[in-house]
GROMACS .gro file of C-alpha atoms in nm:
model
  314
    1UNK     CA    1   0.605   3.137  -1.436
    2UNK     CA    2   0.453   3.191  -1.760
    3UNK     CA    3   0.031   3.136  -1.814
    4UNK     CA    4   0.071   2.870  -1.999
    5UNK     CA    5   0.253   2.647  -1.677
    6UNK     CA    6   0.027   2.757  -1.426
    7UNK     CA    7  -0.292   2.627  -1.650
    8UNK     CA    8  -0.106   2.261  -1.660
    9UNK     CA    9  -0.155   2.197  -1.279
   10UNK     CA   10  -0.493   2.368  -1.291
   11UNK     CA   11  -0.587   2.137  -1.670
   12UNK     CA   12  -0.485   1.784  -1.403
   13UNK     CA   13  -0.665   1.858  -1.117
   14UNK     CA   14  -0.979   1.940  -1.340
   15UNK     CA   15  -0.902   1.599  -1.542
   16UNK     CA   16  -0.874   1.422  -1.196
   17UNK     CA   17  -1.162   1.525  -1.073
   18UNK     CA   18  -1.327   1.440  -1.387
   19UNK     CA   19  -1.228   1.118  -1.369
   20UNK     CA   20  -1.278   1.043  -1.005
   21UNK     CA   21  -1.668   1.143  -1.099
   22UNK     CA   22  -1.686   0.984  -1.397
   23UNK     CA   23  -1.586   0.626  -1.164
   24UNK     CA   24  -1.859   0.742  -0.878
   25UNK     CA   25  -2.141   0.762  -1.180
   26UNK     CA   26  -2.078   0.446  -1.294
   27UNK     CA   27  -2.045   0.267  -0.978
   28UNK     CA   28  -2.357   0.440  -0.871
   29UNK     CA   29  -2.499   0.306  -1.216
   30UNK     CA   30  -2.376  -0.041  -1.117
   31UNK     CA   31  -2.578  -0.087  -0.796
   32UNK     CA   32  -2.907   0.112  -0.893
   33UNK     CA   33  -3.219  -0.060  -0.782
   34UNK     CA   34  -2.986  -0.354  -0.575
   35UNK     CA   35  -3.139  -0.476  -0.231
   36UNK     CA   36  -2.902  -0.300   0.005
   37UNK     CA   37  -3.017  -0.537   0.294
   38UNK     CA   38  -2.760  -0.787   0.253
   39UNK     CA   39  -2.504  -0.514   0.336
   40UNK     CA   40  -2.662  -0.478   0.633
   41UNK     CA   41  -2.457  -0.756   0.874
   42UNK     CA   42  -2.095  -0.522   0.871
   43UNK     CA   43  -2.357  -0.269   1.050
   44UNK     CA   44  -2.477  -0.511   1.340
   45UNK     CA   45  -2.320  -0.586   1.690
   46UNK     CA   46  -2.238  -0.898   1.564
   47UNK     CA   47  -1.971  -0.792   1.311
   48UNK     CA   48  -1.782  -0.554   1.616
   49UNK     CA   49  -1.519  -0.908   1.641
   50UNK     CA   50  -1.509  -0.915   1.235
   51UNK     CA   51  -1.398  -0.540   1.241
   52UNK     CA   52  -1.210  -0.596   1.568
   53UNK     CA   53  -0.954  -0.858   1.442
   54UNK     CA   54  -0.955  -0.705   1.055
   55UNK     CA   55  -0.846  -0.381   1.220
   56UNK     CA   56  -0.581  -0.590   1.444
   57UNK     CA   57  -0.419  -0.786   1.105
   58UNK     CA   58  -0.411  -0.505   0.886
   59UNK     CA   59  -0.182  -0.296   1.166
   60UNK     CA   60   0.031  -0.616   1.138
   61UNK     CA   61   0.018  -0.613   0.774
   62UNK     CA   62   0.170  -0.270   0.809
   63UNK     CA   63   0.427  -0.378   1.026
   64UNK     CA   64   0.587  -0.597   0.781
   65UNK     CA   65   0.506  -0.353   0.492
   66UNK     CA   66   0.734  -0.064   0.716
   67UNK     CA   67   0.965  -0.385   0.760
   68UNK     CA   68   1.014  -0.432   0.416
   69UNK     CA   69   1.100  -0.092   0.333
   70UNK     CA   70   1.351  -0.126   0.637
   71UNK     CA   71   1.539  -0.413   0.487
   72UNK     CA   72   1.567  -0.202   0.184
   73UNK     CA   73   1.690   0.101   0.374
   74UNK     CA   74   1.968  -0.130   0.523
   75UNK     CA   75   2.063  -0.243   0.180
   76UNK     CA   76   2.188   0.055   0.056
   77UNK     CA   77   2.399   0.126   0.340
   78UNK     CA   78   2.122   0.267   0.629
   79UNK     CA   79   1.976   0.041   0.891
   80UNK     CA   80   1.756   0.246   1.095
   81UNK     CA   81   1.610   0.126   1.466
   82UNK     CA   82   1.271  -0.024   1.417
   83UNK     CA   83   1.079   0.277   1.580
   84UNK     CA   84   1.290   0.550   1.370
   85UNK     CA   85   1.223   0.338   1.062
   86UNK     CA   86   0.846   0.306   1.181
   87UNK     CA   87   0.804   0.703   1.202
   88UNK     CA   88   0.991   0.773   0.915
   89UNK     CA   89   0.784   0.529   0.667
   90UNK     CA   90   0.386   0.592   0.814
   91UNK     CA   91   0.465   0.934   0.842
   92UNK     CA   92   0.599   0.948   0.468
   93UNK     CA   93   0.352   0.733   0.340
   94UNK     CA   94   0.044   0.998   0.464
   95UNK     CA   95   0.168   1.137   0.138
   96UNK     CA   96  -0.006   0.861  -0.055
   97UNK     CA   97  -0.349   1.083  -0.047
   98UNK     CA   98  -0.197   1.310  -0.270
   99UNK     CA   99  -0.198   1.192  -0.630
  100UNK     CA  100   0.093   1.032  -0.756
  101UNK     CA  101   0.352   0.768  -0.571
  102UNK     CA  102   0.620   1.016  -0.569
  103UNK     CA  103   0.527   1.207  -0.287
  104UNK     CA  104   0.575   0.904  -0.088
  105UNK     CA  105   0.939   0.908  -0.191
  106UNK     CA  106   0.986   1.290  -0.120
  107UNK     CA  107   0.826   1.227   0.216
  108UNK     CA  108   0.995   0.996   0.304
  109UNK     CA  109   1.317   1.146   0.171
  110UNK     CA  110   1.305   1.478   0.400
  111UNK     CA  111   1.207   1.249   0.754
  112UNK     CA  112   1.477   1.007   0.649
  113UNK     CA  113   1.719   1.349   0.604
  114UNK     CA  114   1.669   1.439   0.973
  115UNK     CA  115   1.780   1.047   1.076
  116UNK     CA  116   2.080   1.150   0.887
  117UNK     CA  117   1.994   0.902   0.570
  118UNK     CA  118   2.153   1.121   0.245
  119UNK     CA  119   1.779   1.233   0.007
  120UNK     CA  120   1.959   0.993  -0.260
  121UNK     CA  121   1.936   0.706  -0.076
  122UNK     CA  122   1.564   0.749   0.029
  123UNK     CA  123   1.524   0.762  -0.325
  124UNK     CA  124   1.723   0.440  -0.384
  125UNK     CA  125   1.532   0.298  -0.144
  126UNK     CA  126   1.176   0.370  -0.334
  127UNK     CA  127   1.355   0.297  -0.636
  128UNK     CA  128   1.418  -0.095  -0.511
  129UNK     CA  129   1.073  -0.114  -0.373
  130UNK     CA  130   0.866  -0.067  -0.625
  131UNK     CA  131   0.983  -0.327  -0.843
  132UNK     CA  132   0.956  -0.567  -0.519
  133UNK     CA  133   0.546  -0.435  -0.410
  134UNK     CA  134   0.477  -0.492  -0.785
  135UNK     CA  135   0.612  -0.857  -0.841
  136UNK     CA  136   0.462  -0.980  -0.454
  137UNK     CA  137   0.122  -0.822  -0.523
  138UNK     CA  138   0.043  -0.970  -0.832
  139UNK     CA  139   0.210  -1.292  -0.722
  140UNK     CA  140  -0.031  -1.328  -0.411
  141UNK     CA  141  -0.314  -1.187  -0.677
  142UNK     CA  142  -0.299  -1.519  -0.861
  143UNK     CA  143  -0.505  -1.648  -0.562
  144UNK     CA  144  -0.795  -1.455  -0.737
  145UNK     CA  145  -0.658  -1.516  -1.068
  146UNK     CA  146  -0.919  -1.788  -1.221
  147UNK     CA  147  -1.219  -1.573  -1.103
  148UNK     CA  148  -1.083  -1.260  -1.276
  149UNK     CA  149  -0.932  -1.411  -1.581
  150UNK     CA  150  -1.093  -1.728  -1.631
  151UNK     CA  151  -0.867  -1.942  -1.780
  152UNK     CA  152  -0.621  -1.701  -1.835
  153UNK     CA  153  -0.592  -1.668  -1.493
  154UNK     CA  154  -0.237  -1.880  -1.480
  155UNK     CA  155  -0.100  -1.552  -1.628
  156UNK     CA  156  -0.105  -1.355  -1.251
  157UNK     CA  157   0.173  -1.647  -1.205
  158UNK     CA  158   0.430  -1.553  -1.408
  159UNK     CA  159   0.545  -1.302  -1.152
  160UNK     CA  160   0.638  -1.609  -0.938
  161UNK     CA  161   0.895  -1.734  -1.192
  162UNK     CA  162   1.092  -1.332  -1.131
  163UNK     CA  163   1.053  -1.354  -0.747
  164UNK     CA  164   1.198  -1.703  -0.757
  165UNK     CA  165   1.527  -1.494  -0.949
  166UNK     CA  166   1.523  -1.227  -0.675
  167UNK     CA  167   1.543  -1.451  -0.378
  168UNK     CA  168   1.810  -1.649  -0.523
  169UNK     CA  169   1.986  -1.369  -0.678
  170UNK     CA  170   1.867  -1.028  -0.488
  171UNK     CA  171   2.136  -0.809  -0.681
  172UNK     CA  172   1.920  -0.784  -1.005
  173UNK     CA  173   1.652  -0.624  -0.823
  174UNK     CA  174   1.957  -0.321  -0.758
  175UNK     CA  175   2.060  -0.342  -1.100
  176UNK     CA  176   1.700  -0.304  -1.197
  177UNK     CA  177   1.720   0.021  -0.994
  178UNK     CA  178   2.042   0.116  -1.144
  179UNK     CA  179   1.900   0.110  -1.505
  180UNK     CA  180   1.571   0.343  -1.404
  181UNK     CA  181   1.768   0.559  -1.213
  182UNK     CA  182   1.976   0.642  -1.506
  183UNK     CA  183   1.670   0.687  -1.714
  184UNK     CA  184   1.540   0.937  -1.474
  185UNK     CA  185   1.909   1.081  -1.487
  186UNK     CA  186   1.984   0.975  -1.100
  187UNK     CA  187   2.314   0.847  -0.957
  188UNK     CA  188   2.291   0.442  -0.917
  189UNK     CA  189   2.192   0.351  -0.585
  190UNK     CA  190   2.475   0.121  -0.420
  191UNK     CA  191   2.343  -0.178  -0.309
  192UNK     CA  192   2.529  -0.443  -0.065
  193UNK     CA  193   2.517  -0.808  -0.087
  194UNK     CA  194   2.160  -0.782  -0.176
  195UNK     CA  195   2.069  -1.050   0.145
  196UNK     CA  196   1.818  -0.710   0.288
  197UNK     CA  197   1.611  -0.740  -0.052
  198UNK     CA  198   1.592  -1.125  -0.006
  199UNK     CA  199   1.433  -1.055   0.334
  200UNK     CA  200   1.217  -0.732   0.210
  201UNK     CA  201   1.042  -0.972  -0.045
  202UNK     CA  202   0.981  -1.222   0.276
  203UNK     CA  203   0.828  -0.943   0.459
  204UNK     CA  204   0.608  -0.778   0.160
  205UNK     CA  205   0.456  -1.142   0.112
  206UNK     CA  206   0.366  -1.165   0.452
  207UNK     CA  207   0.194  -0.796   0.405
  208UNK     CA  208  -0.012  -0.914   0.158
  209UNK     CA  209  -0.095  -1.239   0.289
  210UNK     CA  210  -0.189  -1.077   0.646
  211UNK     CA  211  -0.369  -0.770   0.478
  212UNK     CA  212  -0.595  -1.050   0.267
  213UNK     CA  213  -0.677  -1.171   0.561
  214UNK     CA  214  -0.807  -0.883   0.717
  215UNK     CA  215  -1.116  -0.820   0.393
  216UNK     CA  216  -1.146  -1.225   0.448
  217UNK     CA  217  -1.291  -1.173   0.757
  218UNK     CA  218  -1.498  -0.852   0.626
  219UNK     CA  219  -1.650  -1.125   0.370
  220UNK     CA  220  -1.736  -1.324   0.620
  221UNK     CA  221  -1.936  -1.095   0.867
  222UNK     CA  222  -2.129  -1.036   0.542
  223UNK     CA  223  -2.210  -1.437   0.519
  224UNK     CA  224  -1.950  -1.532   0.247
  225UNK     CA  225  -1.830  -1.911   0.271
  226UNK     CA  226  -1.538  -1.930   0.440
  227UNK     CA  227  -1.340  -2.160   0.261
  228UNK     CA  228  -1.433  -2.085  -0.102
  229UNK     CA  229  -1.403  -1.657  -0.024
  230UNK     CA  230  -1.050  -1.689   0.154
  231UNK     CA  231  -0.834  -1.748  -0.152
  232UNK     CA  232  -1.054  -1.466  -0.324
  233UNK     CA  233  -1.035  -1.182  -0.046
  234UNK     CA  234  -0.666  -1.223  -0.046
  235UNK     CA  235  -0.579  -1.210  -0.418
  236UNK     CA  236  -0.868  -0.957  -0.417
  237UNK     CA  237  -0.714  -0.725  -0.128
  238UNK     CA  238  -0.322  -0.779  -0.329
  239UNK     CA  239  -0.429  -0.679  -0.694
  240UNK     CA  240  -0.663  -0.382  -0.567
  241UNK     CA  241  -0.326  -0.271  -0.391
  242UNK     CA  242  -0.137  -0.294  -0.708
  243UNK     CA  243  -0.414  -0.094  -0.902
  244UNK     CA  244  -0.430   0.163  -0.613
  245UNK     CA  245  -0.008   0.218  -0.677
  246UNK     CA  246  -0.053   0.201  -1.037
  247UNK     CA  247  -0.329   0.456  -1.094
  248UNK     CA  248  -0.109   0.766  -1.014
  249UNK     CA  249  -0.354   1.030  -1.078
  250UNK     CA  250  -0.598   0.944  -0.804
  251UNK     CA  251  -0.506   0.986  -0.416
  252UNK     CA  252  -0.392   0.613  -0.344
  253UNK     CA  253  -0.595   0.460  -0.613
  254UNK     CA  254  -0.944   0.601  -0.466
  255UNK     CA  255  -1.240   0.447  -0.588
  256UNK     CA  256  -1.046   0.223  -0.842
  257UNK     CA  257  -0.925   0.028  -0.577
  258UNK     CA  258  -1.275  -0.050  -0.431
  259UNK     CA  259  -1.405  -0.109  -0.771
  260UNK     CA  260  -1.177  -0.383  -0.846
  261UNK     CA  261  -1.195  -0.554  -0.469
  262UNK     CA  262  -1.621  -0.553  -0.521
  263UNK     CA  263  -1.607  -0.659  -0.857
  264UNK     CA  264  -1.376  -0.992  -0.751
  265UNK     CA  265  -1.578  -1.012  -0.411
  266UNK     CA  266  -1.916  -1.049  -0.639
  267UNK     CA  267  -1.819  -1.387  -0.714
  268UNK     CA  268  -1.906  -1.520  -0.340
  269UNK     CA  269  -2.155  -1.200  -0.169
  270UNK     CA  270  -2.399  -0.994  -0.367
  271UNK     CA  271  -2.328  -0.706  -0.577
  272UNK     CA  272  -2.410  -0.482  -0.235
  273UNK     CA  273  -2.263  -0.632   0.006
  274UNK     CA  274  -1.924  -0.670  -0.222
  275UNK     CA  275  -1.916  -0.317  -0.234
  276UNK     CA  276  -1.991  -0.296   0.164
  277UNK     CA  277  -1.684  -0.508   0.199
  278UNK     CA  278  -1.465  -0.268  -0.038
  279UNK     CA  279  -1.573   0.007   0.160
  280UNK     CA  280  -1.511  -0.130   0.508
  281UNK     CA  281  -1.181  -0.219   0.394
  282UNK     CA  282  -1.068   0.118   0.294
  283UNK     CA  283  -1.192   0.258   0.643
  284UNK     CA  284  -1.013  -0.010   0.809
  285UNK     CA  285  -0.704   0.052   0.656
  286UNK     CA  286  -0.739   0.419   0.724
  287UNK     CA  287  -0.867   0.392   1.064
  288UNK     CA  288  -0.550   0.137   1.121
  289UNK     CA  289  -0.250   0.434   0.957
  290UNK     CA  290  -0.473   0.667   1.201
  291UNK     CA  291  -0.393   0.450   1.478
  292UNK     CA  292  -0.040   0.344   1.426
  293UNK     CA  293   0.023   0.715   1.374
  294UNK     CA  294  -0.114   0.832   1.663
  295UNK     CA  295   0.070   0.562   1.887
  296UNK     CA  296   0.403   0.725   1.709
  297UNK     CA  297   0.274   1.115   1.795
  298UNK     CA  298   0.256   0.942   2.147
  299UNK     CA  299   0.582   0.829   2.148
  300UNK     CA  300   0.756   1.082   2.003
  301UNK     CA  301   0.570   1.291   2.285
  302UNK     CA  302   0.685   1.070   2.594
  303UNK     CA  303   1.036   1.028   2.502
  304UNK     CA  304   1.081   1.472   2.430
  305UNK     CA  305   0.945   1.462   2.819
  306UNK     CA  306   1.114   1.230   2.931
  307UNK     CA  307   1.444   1.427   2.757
  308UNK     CA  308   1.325   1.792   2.853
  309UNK     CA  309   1.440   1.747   3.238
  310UNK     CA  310   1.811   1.650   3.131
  311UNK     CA  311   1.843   1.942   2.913
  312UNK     CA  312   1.755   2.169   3.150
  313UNK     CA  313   1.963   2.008   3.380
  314UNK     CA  314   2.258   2.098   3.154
   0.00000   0.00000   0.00000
């Protein structure tokens, strides 16, 4: 390896950093001075139920998220039982704390490899998805669309008018796929009928819907009006996703993603207690994959006991 190559990785992880500080300052900037009291209610007994039942939606929201990538797995030829789908995708996705989306893919790739699923296909797989997580996010962001944009807000729609040509014709999506595999040099993924990527769309919007709901009911332990914050938490929660996946260099959009979920929540809780909401979010949806993991680890645990006694018996 020559100097010059092992000062590239060293040159990003400096710039990273950089970065990730430079956000932190400003944020910090941002909410100098601000009465931190009205953050205060996610800290009380009285929000346990809020975090209770946000915790509770967003492991469902992952559910159909690790369904989704499931229908996708089938439609390239590899349908997987749910629970051997279920480890392979939360364990893979751990990767998503390292910078950049395509750790995720490799991840997944080498767990998938054990199931017996060829490394191309897991790559087929990520391949189809993206295109899918980008079109349903935004799509369910255009419920926060005229408090971001104003009246340009009708814009977050226009990713309705593609999703309407997926479900009705699901084999574009693959061609899609085709076209940037071949521009990454790749071998075409072969896609079926393309009926799996009709359903993986029906799943993802269900994610998002179901993980909106979960920062909804953050907004409202911090005394948000219910009806008027619901529309915004949930086209918040989608477009924060989409930044998080679209911001490579930082470990699954850190800080960016909070940024943009306070600055949309601002519109119905003050500047603090926006960013109180942002934050509880993120643990939830870490203490959630911690959770759904560790049922897995459990699992995984039971049935190799349950197994050990027949293979000594042999």
């Amino acid at each position: 390896m020559s100097p010059g190559s092992s000062r590239r990785p060293r040159l990003s992880v400096v710039v990273r950093w950089v970065a990730v500080g430079a956000i932190v300052v400003c944020l910090c900037w941002t909410v100098r001075g601000q009465d931190w009291s009205a953050a205060r209610p996610v800290l009380t007994l009285r929000a346990l139920p809020y975090l209770a039942a946000s915790g509770a939606l967003n492991v469902l929201a992952l559910g159909c998220a690790m369904l989704s990538w499931r229908s996708i797995m089938a439609e390239v030829g590899h349908p997987l039982p749910r629970l051997q789908a279920a480890r392979i995708y939360f364990f893979g996705m751990t990767a998503k704390y390292l910078p950049g989306q395509f750790w995720v893919a490799i991840t997944q790739a080498r767990l998938a490899k054990r199931a017996g699923v060829p490394s191309r296909a897991s790559i087929a797989v990520f391949l189809l998805n993206v295109p899918v997580i980008l079109l349903t996010g935004l799509l369910v962001g255009a419920l926060a669309g005229p408090g971001v944009l104003g009246g340009w807000g009708w814009l977050l729609l226009a990713p309705a008018a593609l999703l309407a040509v997926v479900l009705l014709r699901p084999e574009v999506v693959g061609r899609t796929a085709a076209v940037v595999a071949r521009l990454v040099r790749q071998k075409p993924p072969a896609v079926t009928t393309g009926g799996r990527t009709r359903a993986a769309v029906c799943w993802l919007l269900a994610c998002r819907l179901v993980s909106g709901l979960h920062l909804w009911l953050l907004v409202l332990a911090l005394g948000a009006p219910a009806m008027r914050s619901l529309p915004l938490s949930i086209g918040a929660f989608s477009l924060a996703a989409v930044s998080g996946m679209l911001v490579v260099f930082l470990p699954d959009g850190a800080v960016v993603r909070e940024l943009l979920t306070a600055g949309i929540l601002v519109q119905v809780l003050p500047v603090t207690a926006a960013a109180a909401a942002a934050i509880a979010s993120r643990a939830i949806c870490l203490g959630s994959e911690l959770l759904l993991m560790a049922v897995l680890l459990g699992n995984a645990a039971l049935v190799r006991n349950r197994e050990a006694p027949a293979r000594q018996g042999v």
